[in-house]
Each structure stands twice: as structure tokens, then as C-alpha cells.
Amino acid sequence: MPAMFDKVMHAWEHSPLAGQVRRISPRQLDPDYLFDGDDTLFKRVVRGARCYGEYGCGKATGWVLAHAACPVLSVDTSGRAVARVARANAANRRRLTIAQVDLGPLGRRRRPLGYAHRAQFAHYVDFLWHQPEKPEVVLIDGSFRVCCFLTALAHAREGSYLLFDDYVGEARYRLVEEYVPCLEVCGRQGLFQVPARESLDLQRLDQDVAQFRFVLD
């Protein structure tokens, strides 16, 4: 039997599929392990939130529901992801407002593959800000990241925190620092704070939101 197992493993490791499957460590299965372990900034900021919002649902959704007492607002492009997260957090379902916005076929990181559903793009970006309670901590971790960030900047109350995932090392996202500086980084995540509205060029901000509506990444 061991000899047969070794043969099977050898065949798998040398097959074309082996390189396409990401190995999952036991720690990654831990519900408290977020953002490849670079999660101290996120956890510190979120613990004190009175309302938390996120673009892109997943493990972070469950962590916030389990470790903070605030309402959670979440929007995603994937119906499967939304159903999975809702099911996994059934015990805290009353504090979770979660929705899928159908943007058509999805690719890597659940981003739309095309523009056939472009009339729905704004519904995804604006979802958090059409709820009765506005989030004061927002995770930018889905599609349309620059547009989502700028929209949050336009709608969130002064002093609110914006956590931009995968920000560090991505020059394409640096435009947001024309409006507000990055206060702190943890791994690839950047932390920003919403300034007083009078310090923002709101007309220019609206123009940039419109320009980035159709930038999928």
C-alpha cells in the first residue's frame, strides 16, 4: 500500500494540474487567519467599529461577526460566495446585510469578465451607501477598487476608516493618495481615514468616481 501511495503522489506532483492547485496550509483553514496572516491592522481597526462595510465577502465577514458587535454590510459579485458566507454565519444572520450584484460571468478574484452587465456596475459600488446605517469602517477588497474607495470617501462620515486590501506595491491604486494620505500599512493592506468634507475637492471627486466606474480591477 505505501508503494502504491508513493506512485500516486509522484504521478500527481508531475502532472500538469499540480502547478495549478495552490497548497493550503492548516493555518489558512483557521477562521482567525486573514489576509495571509497580515491581519493585525484590520483586526485592531474593526474591533471598535459601530458599523462595518465591505466590498467582497469571505473569511473577514465571519471574523467581524464573531469578534465585533456591530452590524455588517457586505456586497459581492458572486451568488455562490454570498450564499456560502450567509450559511456559514447563520448564527449572526440578523446582524448581516449581504447581497450579490449580478455583473455577469466572473474571472479571477470574482471580477467581471466583460461589460454586458455594465448597467449594474453602479449598484455594486453604491450598495453600502444605500443602507439605513452607513459604515464607519470599510474594507475595499473586491472589484472596482479605486471607484469603491473614492465612493466611500465621498459618502463616509469624517473620521471613518478605509482599509484598502492589496494596496501596497500597486501603483495603479496610488491615485487615491491625491485625496487622502495612507496612514499605515500591514502586509499589502493600507489604512486611510476620511477627512473633513471641506478639505475635499468634491467636484473633482465626483468626476473621478464617474471615470473609474468601468475600471474592473
PDB file of C-alpha atoms in Angstrom:
ATOM      1  CA  MET A   1       0.000   0.000   0.000  1.00  0.00           C
ATOM      2  CA  PRO A   2       2.741   2.589   0.825  1.00  0.00           C
ATOM      3  CA  ALA A   3       4.394   1.855  -2.526  1.00  0.00           C
ATOM      4  CA  MET A   4       1.099   2.473  -4.337  1.00  0.00           C
ATOM      5  CA  PHE A   5       0.603   5.747  -2.413  1.00  0.00           C
ATOM      6  CA  ASP A   6       4.079   6.916  -3.395  1.00  0.00           C
ATOM      7  CA  LYS A   7       3.348   6.161  -7.044  1.00  0.00           C
ATOM      8  CA  VAL A   8       0.089   8.107  -6.937  1.00  0.00           C
ATOM      9  CA  MET A   9       1.769  11.104  -5.272  1.00  0.00           C
ATOM     10  CA  HIS A  10       4.649  11.007  -7.751  1.00  0.00           C
ATOM     11  CA  ALA A  11       2.211  10.953 -10.673  1.00  0.00           C
ATOM     12  CA  TRP A  12       0.234  13.872  -9.215  1.00  0.00           C
ATOM     13  CA  GLU A  13       3.288  16.011  -8.478  1.00  0.00           C
ATOM     14  CA  HIS A  14       4.487  15.600 -12.073  1.00  0.00           C
ATOM     15  CA  SER A  15       1.114  16.153 -13.701  1.00  0.00           C
ATOM     16  CA  PRO A  16       0.222  19.468 -15.432  1.00  0.00           C
ATOM     17  CA  LEU A  17      -2.543  20.077 -12.880  1.00  0.00           C
ATOM     18  CA  ALA A  18      -0.251  20.044  -9.868  1.00  0.00           C
ATOM     19  CA  GLY A  19       1.095  23.520 -10.574  1.00  0.00           C
ATOM     20  CA  GLN A  20      -2.417  24.930 -10.910  1.00  0.00           C
ATOM     21  CA  VAL A  21      -3.561  23.924  -7.421  1.00  0.00           C
ATOM     22  CA  ARG A  22      -2.497  26.171  -4.556  1.00  0.00           C
ATOM     23  CA  ARG A  23      -1.402  24.268  -1.469  1.00  0.00           C
ATOM     24  CA  ILE A  24      -3.450  25.163   1.603  1.00  0.00           C
ATOM     25  CA  SER A  25      -1.720  25.138   4.960  1.00  0.00           C
ATOM     26  CA  PRO A  26      -3.584  24.178   8.159  1.00  0.00           C
ATOM     27  CA  ARG A  27      -3.285  27.789   9.324  1.00  0.00           C
ATOM     28  CA  GLN A  28      -5.169  29.062   6.282  1.00  0.00           C
ATOM     29  CA  LEU A  29      -8.138  26.946   7.368  1.00  0.00           C
ATOM     30  CA  ASP A  30      -8.187  28.766  10.713  1.00  0.00           C
ATOM     31  CA  PRO A  31     -11.139  31.236  10.674  1.00  0.00           C
ATOM     32  CA  ASP A  32      -8.979  33.764  12.561  1.00  0.00           C
ATOM     33  CA  TYR A  33      -6.261  33.720   9.864  1.00  0.00           C
ATOM     34  CA  LEU A  34      -6.989  36.588   7.462  1.00  0.00           C
ATOM     35  CA  PHE A  35      -5.126  38.296   4.609  1.00  0.00           C
ATOM     36  CA  ASP A  36      -2.264  35.762   4.530  1.00  0.00           C
ATOM     37  CA  GLY A  37      -1.593  36.462   8.191  1.00  0.00           C
ATOM     38  CA  ASP A  38      -1.140  40.218   7.768  1.00  0.00           C
ATOM     39  CA  ASP A  39      -4.309  40.926   9.693  1.00  0.00           C
ATOM     40  CA  THR A  40      -3.307  42.825  12.836  1.00  0.00           C
ATOM     41  CA  LEU A  41      -4.213  46.243  11.380  1.00  0.00           C
ATOM     42  CA  PHE A  42      -7.601  45.045  10.130  1.00  0.00           C
ATOM     43  CA  LYS A  43      -8.499  43.396  13.433  1.00  0.00           C
ATOM     44  CA  ARG A  44      -7.440  46.417  15.500  1.00  0.00           C
ATOM     45  CA  VAL A  45      -9.468  48.882  13.430  1.00  0.00           C
ATOM     46  CA  VAL A  46     -12.576  46.731  13.066  1.00  0.00           C
ATOM     47  CA  ARG A  47     -12.986  45.812  16.745  1.00  0.00           C
ATOM     48  CA  GLY A  48     -14.205  49.303  17.627  1.00  0.00           C
ATOM     49  CA  ALA A  49     -16.485  49.825  14.619  1.00  0.00           C
ATOM     50  CA  ARG A  50     -20.119  50.765  15.132  1.00  0.00           C
ATOM     51  CA  CYS A  51     -20.920  49.619  11.588  1.00  0.00           C
ATOM     52  CA  TYR A  52     -18.649  47.694   9.207  1.00  0.00           C
ATOM     53  CA  GLY A  53     -18.951  47.509   5.425  1.00  0.00           C
ATOM     54  CA  GLU A  54     -17.043  45.515   2.829  1.00  0.00           C
ATOM     55  CA  TYR A  55     -16.685  45.135  -0.907  1.00  0.00           C
ATOM     56  CA  GLY A  56     -16.130  41.391  -1.303  1.00  0.00           C
ATOM     57  CA  CYS A  57     -17.315  38.832   1.246  1.00  0.00           C
ATOM     58  CA  GLY A  58     -15.319  35.952   2.732  1.00  0.00           C
ATOM     59  CA  LYS A  59     -13.457  34.964   5.884  1.00  0.00           C
ATOM     60  CA  ALA A  60     -13.240  38.575   7.052  1.00  0.00           C
ATOM     61  CA  THR A  61     -17.042  38.739   7.135  1.00  0.00           C
ATOM     62  CA  GLY A  62     -17.221  35.845   9.561  1.00  0.00           C
ATOM     63  CA  TRP A  63     -14.390  37.192  11.695  1.00  0.00           C
ATOM     64  CA  VAL A  64     -16.104  40.553  12.173  1.00  0.00           C
ATOM     65  CA  LEU A  65     -19.420  38.898  13.051  1.00  0.00           C
ATOM     66  CA  ALA A  66     -17.683  36.673  15.589  1.00  0.00           C
ATOM     67  CA  HIS A  67     -15.434  39.293  17.207  1.00  0.00           C
ATOM     68  CA  ALA A  68     -17.320  42.602  16.966  1.00  0.00           C
ATOM     69  CA  ALA A  69     -20.841  43.537  17.978  1.00  0.00           C
ATOM     70  CA  CYS A  70     -21.558  45.835  15.031  1.00  0.00           C
ATOM     71  CA  PRO A  71     -23.830  45.388  12.007  1.00  0.00           C
ATOM     72  CA  VAL A  72     -22.052  44.085   8.899  1.00  0.00           C
ATOM     73  CA  LEU A  73     -22.854  45.267   5.360  1.00  0.00           C
ATOM     74  CA  SER A  74     -21.424  43.215   2.508  1.00  0.00           C
ATOM     75  CA  VAL A  75     -21.689  43.188  -1.275  1.00  0.00           C
ATOM     76  CA  ASP A  76     -20.180  40.718  -3.718  1.00  0.00           C
ATOM     77  CA  THR A  77     -20.356  39.754  -7.378  1.00  0.00           C
ATOM     78  CA  SER A  78     -20.717  36.012  -6.715  1.00  0.00           C
ATOM     79  CA  GLY A  79     -24.009  34.415  -5.738  1.00  0.00           C
ATOM     80  CA  ARG A  80     -22.169  31.302  -4.550  1.00  0.00           C
ATOM     81  CA  ALA A  81     -19.864  33.311  -2.298  1.00  0.00           C
ATOM     82  CA  VAL A  82     -22.794  35.237  -0.826  1.00  0.00           C
ATOM     83  CA  ALA A  83     -24.750  32.036  -0.138  1.00  0.00           C
ATOM     84  CA  ARG A  84     -21.698  30.366   1.416  1.00  0.00           C
ATOM     85  CA  VAL A  85     -20.970  33.296   3.721  1.00  0.00           C
ATOM     86  CA  ALA A  86     -24.627  33.665   4.735  1.00  0.00           C
ATOM     87  CA  ARG A  87     -24.844  29.952   5.511  1.00  0.00           C
ATOM     88  CA  ALA A  88     -21.593  29.904   7.485  1.00  0.00           C
ATOM     89  CA  ASN A  89     -22.739  32.847   9.597  1.00  0.00           C
ATOM     90  CA  ALA A  90     -26.331  31.800  10.186  1.00  0.00           C
ATOM     91  CA  ALA A  91     -25.962  32.321  13.946  1.00  0.00           C
ATOM     92  CA  ASN A  92     -25.272  36.035  13.367  1.00  0.00           C
ATOM     93  CA  ARG A  93     -27.550  36.456  10.358  1.00  0.00           C
ATOM     94  CA  ARG A  94     -29.584  39.250  11.962  1.00  0.00           C
ATOM     95  CA  ARG A  95     -26.505  41.479  12.026  1.00  0.00           C
ATOM     96  CA  LEU A  96     -25.534  40.682   8.430  1.00  0.00           C
ATOM     97  CA  THR A  97     -26.869  42.533   5.388  1.00  0.00           C
ATOM     98  CA  ILE A  98     -25.368  40.816   2.378  1.00  0.00           C
ATOM     99  CA  ALA A  99     -26.184  40.990  -1.313  1.00  0.00           C
ATOM    100  CA  GLN A 100     -24.982  39.843  -4.690  1.00  0.00           C
ATOM    101  CA  VAL A 101     -24.975  42.236  -7.617  1.00  0.00           C
ATOM    102  CA  ASP A 102     -25.036  40.174 -10.806  1.00  0.00           C
ATOM    103  CA  LEU A 103     -22.293  41.502 -13.068  1.00  0.00           C
ATOM    104  CA  GLY A 104     -22.261  38.570 -15.466  1.00  0.00           C
ATOM    105  CA  PRO A 105     -19.560  35.903 -15.907  1.00  0.00           C
ATOM    106  CA  LEU A 106     -16.709  36.241 -13.438  1.00  0.00           C
ATOM    107  CA  GLY A 107     -12.999  35.564 -13.655  1.00  0.00           C
ATOM    108  CA  ARG A 108     -10.108  35.696 -11.219  1.00  0.00           C
ATOM    109  CA  ARG A 109     -10.990  37.144  -7.815  1.00  0.00           C
ATOM    110  CA  ARG A 110     -14.647  37.188  -8.890  1.00  0.00           C
ATOM    111  CA  ARG A 111     -14.158  40.150 -11.207  1.00  0.00           C
ATOM    112  CA  PRO A 112     -16.481  40.631 -14.216  1.00  0.00           C
ATOM    113  CA  LEU A 113     -15.090  39.325 -17.492  1.00  0.00           C
ATOM    114  CA  GLY A 114     -16.837  41.909 -19.611  1.00  0.00           C
ATOM    115  CA  TYR A 115     -19.220  44.827 -19.860  1.00  0.00           C
ATOM    116  CA  ALA A 116     -22.512  43.162 -20.777  1.00  0.00           C
ATOM    117  CA  HIS A 117     -23.875  43.970 -17.285  1.00  0.00           C
ATOM    118  CA  ARG A 118     -22.354  47.439 -17.095  1.00  0.00           C
ATOM    119  CA  ALA A 119     -25.706  48.984 -16.123  1.00  0.00           C
ATOM    120  CA  GLN A 120     -25.327  47.138 -12.803  1.00  0.00           C
ATOM    121  CA  PHE A 121     -21.806  48.340 -12.006  1.00  0.00           C
ATOM    122  CA  ALA A 122     -23.042  51.367 -10.075  1.00  0.00           C
ATOM    123  CA  HIS A 123     -25.321  49.186  -7.921  1.00  0.00           C
ATOM    124  CA  TYR A 124     -22.284  47.253  -6.710  1.00  0.00           C
ATOM    125  CA  VAL A 125     -20.225  50.353  -5.918  1.00  0.00           C
ATOM    126  CA  ASP A 126     -23.105  52.227  -4.249  1.00  0.00           C
ATOM    127  CA  PHE A 127     -24.693  49.346  -2.299  1.00  0.00           C
ATOM    128  CA  LEU A 128     -23.128  50.132   1.100  1.00  0.00           C
ATOM    129  CA  TRP A 129     -24.234  53.757   0.907  1.00  0.00           C
ATOM    130  CA  HIS A 130     -27.882  52.963   0.196  1.00  0.00           C
ATOM    131  CA  GLN A 131     -28.342  51.222   3.547  1.00  0.00           C
ATOM    132  CA  PRO A 132     -30.064  52.860   6.557  1.00  0.00           C
ATOM    133  CA  GLU A 133     -26.840  52.794   8.601  1.00  0.00           C
ATOM    134  CA  LYS A 134     -23.585  53.923   6.990  1.00  0.00           C
ATOM    135  CA  PRO A 135     -20.370  52.005   7.734  1.00  0.00           C
ATOM    136  CA  GLU A 136     -17.557  53.778   9.558  1.00  0.00           C
ATOM    137  CA  VAL A 137     -15.004  51.081   8.701  1.00  0.00           C
ATOM    138  CA  VAL A 138     -14.908  49.898   5.076  1.00  0.00           C
ATOM    139  CA  LEU A 139     -12.826  47.107   3.537  1.00  0.00           C
ATOM    140  CA  ILE A 140     -12.007  47.648  -0.146  1.00  0.00           C
ATOM    141  CA  ASP A 141     -11.438  44.055  -1.296  1.00  0.00           C
ATOM    142  CA  GLY A 142     -13.476  43.340  -4.392  1.00  0.00           C
ATOM    143  CA  SER A 143     -13.938  44.726  -7.888  1.00  0.00           C
ATOM    144  CA  PHE A 144     -13.740  48.422  -8.955  1.00  0.00           C
ATOM    145  CA  ARG A 145     -11.363  49.141  -6.083  1.00  0.00           C
ATOM    146  CA  VAL A 146     -10.464  52.734  -6.931  1.00  0.00           C
ATOM    147  CA  CYS A 147     -14.086  53.617  -7.612  1.00  0.00           C
ATOM    148  CA  CYS A 148     -15.217  51.913  -4.392  1.00  0.00           C
ATOM    149  CA  PHE A 149     -12.582  53.786  -2.409  1.00  0.00           C
ATOM    150  CA  LEU A 150     -13.486  57.167  -3.903  1.00  0.00           C
ATOM    151  CA  THR A 151     -17.204  56.481  -3.406  1.00  0.00           C
ATOM    152  CA  ALA A 152     -16.580  55.627   0.243  1.00  0.00           C
ATOM    153  CA  LEU A 153     -14.525  58.805   0.600  1.00  0.00           C
ATOM    154  CA  ALA A 154     -17.454  60.803  -0.782  1.00  0.00           C
ATOM    155  CA  HIS A 155     -20.113  59.222   1.452  1.00  0.00           C
ATOM    156  CA  ALA A 156     -18.489  58.133   4.729  1.00  0.00           C
ATOM    157  CA  ARG A 157     -18.518  60.345   7.800  1.00  0.00           C
ATOM    158  CA  GLU A 158     -15.409  62.266   8.792  1.00  0.00           C
ATOM    159  CA  GLY A 159     -13.069  60.066  10.814  1.00  0.00           C
ATOM    160  CA  SER A 160     -14.221  56.805   9.191  1.00  0.00           C
ATOM    161  CA  TYR A 161     -11.528  54.299   8.243  1.00  0.00           C
ATOM    162  CA  LEU A 162     -10.962  52.788   4.793  1.00  0.00           C
ATOM    163  CA  LEU A 163      -8.874  49.617   4.565  1.00  0.00           C
ATOM    164  CA  PHE A 164      -7.600  49.064   1.018  1.00  0.00           C
ATOM    165  CA  ASP A 165      -6.537  45.447   0.513  1.00  0.00           C
ATOM    166  CA  ASP A 166      -3.717  44.614  -1.968  1.00  0.00           C
ATOM    167  CA  TYR A 167      -2.806  48.308  -1.998  1.00  0.00           C
ATOM    168  CA  VAL A 168       0.902  48.085  -1.222  1.00  0.00           C
ATOM    169  CA  GLY A 169       3.052  47.679  -4.341  1.00  0.00           C
ATOM    170  CA  GLU A 170       0.220  48.506  -6.781  1.00  0.00           C
ATOM    171  CA  ALA A 171       0.997  51.810  -8.499  1.00  0.00           C
ATOM    172  CA  ARG A 172      -2.390  51.793 -10.269  1.00  0.00           C
ATOM    173  CA  TYR A 173      -4.121  52.419  -6.929  1.00  0.00           C
ATOM    174  CA  ARG A 174      -1.942  55.327  -5.817  1.00  0.00           C
ATOM    175  CA  LEU A 175      -4.301  57.893  -7.340  1.00  0.00           C
ATOM    176  CA  VAL A 176      -6.341  57.774  -4.129  1.00  0.00           C
ATOM    177  CA  GLU A 177      -3.470  59.490  -2.297  1.00  0.00           C
ATOM    178  CA  GLU A 178      -4.235  62.613  -4.295  1.00  0.00           C
ATOM    179  CA  TYR A 179      -7.187  62.906  -1.917  1.00  0.00           C
ATOM    180  CA  VAL A 180      -6.008  61.397   1.364  1.00  0.00           C
ATOM    181  CA  PRO A 181      -2.668  60.017   2.619  1.00  0.00           C
ATOM    182  CA  CYS A 182      -2.074  56.406   3.577  1.00  0.00           C
ATOM    183  CA  LEU A 183      -1.712  56.382   7.372  1.00  0.00           C
ATOM    184  CA  GLU A 184      -0.384  52.885   7.941  1.00  0.00           C
ATOM    185  CA  VAL A 185       0.307  49.620   6.133  1.00  0.00           C
ATOM    186  CA  CYS A 186       0.193  45.995   7.194  1.00  0.00           C
ATOM    187  CA  GLY A 187       1.354  43.464   4.645  1.00  0.00           C
ATOM    188  CA  ARG A 188      -0.344  44.582   1.411  1.00  0.00           C
ATOM    189  CA  GLN A 189      -3.123  46.474   3.163  1.00  0.00           C
ATOM    190  CA  GLY A 190      -3.259  50.259   3.502  1.00  0.00           C
ATOM    191  CA  LEU A 191      -5.227  52.272   6.053  1.00  0.00           C
ATOM    192  CA  PHE A 192      -6.824  55.643   5.252  1.00  0.00           C
ATOM    193  CA  GLN A 193      -9.037  57.997   7.238  1.00  0.00           C
ATOM    194  CA  VAL A 194     -11.832  60.124   5.806  1.00  0.00           C
ATOM    195  CA  PRO A 195     -11.029  63.844   6.295  1.00  0.00           C
ATOM    196  CA  ALA A 196     -13.393  66.749   6.834  1.00  0.00           C
ATOM    197  CA  ARG A 197     -15.560  67.286   3.762  1.00  0.00           C
ATOM    198  CA  GLU A 198     -14.388  70.865   3.341  1.00  0.00           C
ATOM    199  CA  SER A 199     -10.866  69.566   2.726  1.00  0.00           C
ATOM    200  CA  LEU A 200     -12.021  67.515  -0.275  1.00  0.00           C
ATOM    201  CA  ASP A 201     -12.490  68.763  -3.808  1.00  0.00           C
ATOM    202  CA  LEU A 202     -15.949  67.207  -4.110  1.00  0.00           C
ATOM    203  CA  GLN A 203     -16.486  68.232  -7.743  1.00  0.00           C
ATOM    204  CA  ARG A 204     -13.228  66.570  -8.793  1.00  0.00           C
ATOM    205  CA  LEU A 205     -14.033  63.578  -6.603  1.00  0.00           C
ATOM    206  CA  ASP A 206     -17.372  63.085  -8.379  1.00  0.00           C
ATOM    207  CA  GLN A 207     -15.610  63.285 -11.736  1.00  0.00           C
ATOM    208  CA  ASP A 208     -13.073  60.634 -10.733  1.00  0.00           C
ATOM    209  CA  VAL A 209     -15.816  58.349  -9.393  1.00  0.00           C
ATOM    210  CA  ALA A 210     -17.520  58.570 -12.795  1.00  0.00           C
ATOM    211  CA  GLN A 211     -14.246  57.909 -14.654  1.00  0.00           C
ATOM    212  CA  PHE A 212     -13.446  54.803 -12.595  1.00  0.00           C
ATOM    213  CA  ARG A 213     -16.947  53.285 -12.759  1.00  0.00           C
ATOM    214  CA  PHE A 214     -15.836  50.978 -15.554  1.00  0.00           C
ATOM    215  CA  VAL A 215     -12.336  50.091 -14.329  1.00  0.00           C
ATOM    216  CA  LEU A 216     -12.956  46.497 -13.286  1.00  0.00           C
ATOM    217  CA  ASP A 217      -9.904  45.887 -11.108  1.00  0.00           C
TER     218      ASP A 217
END
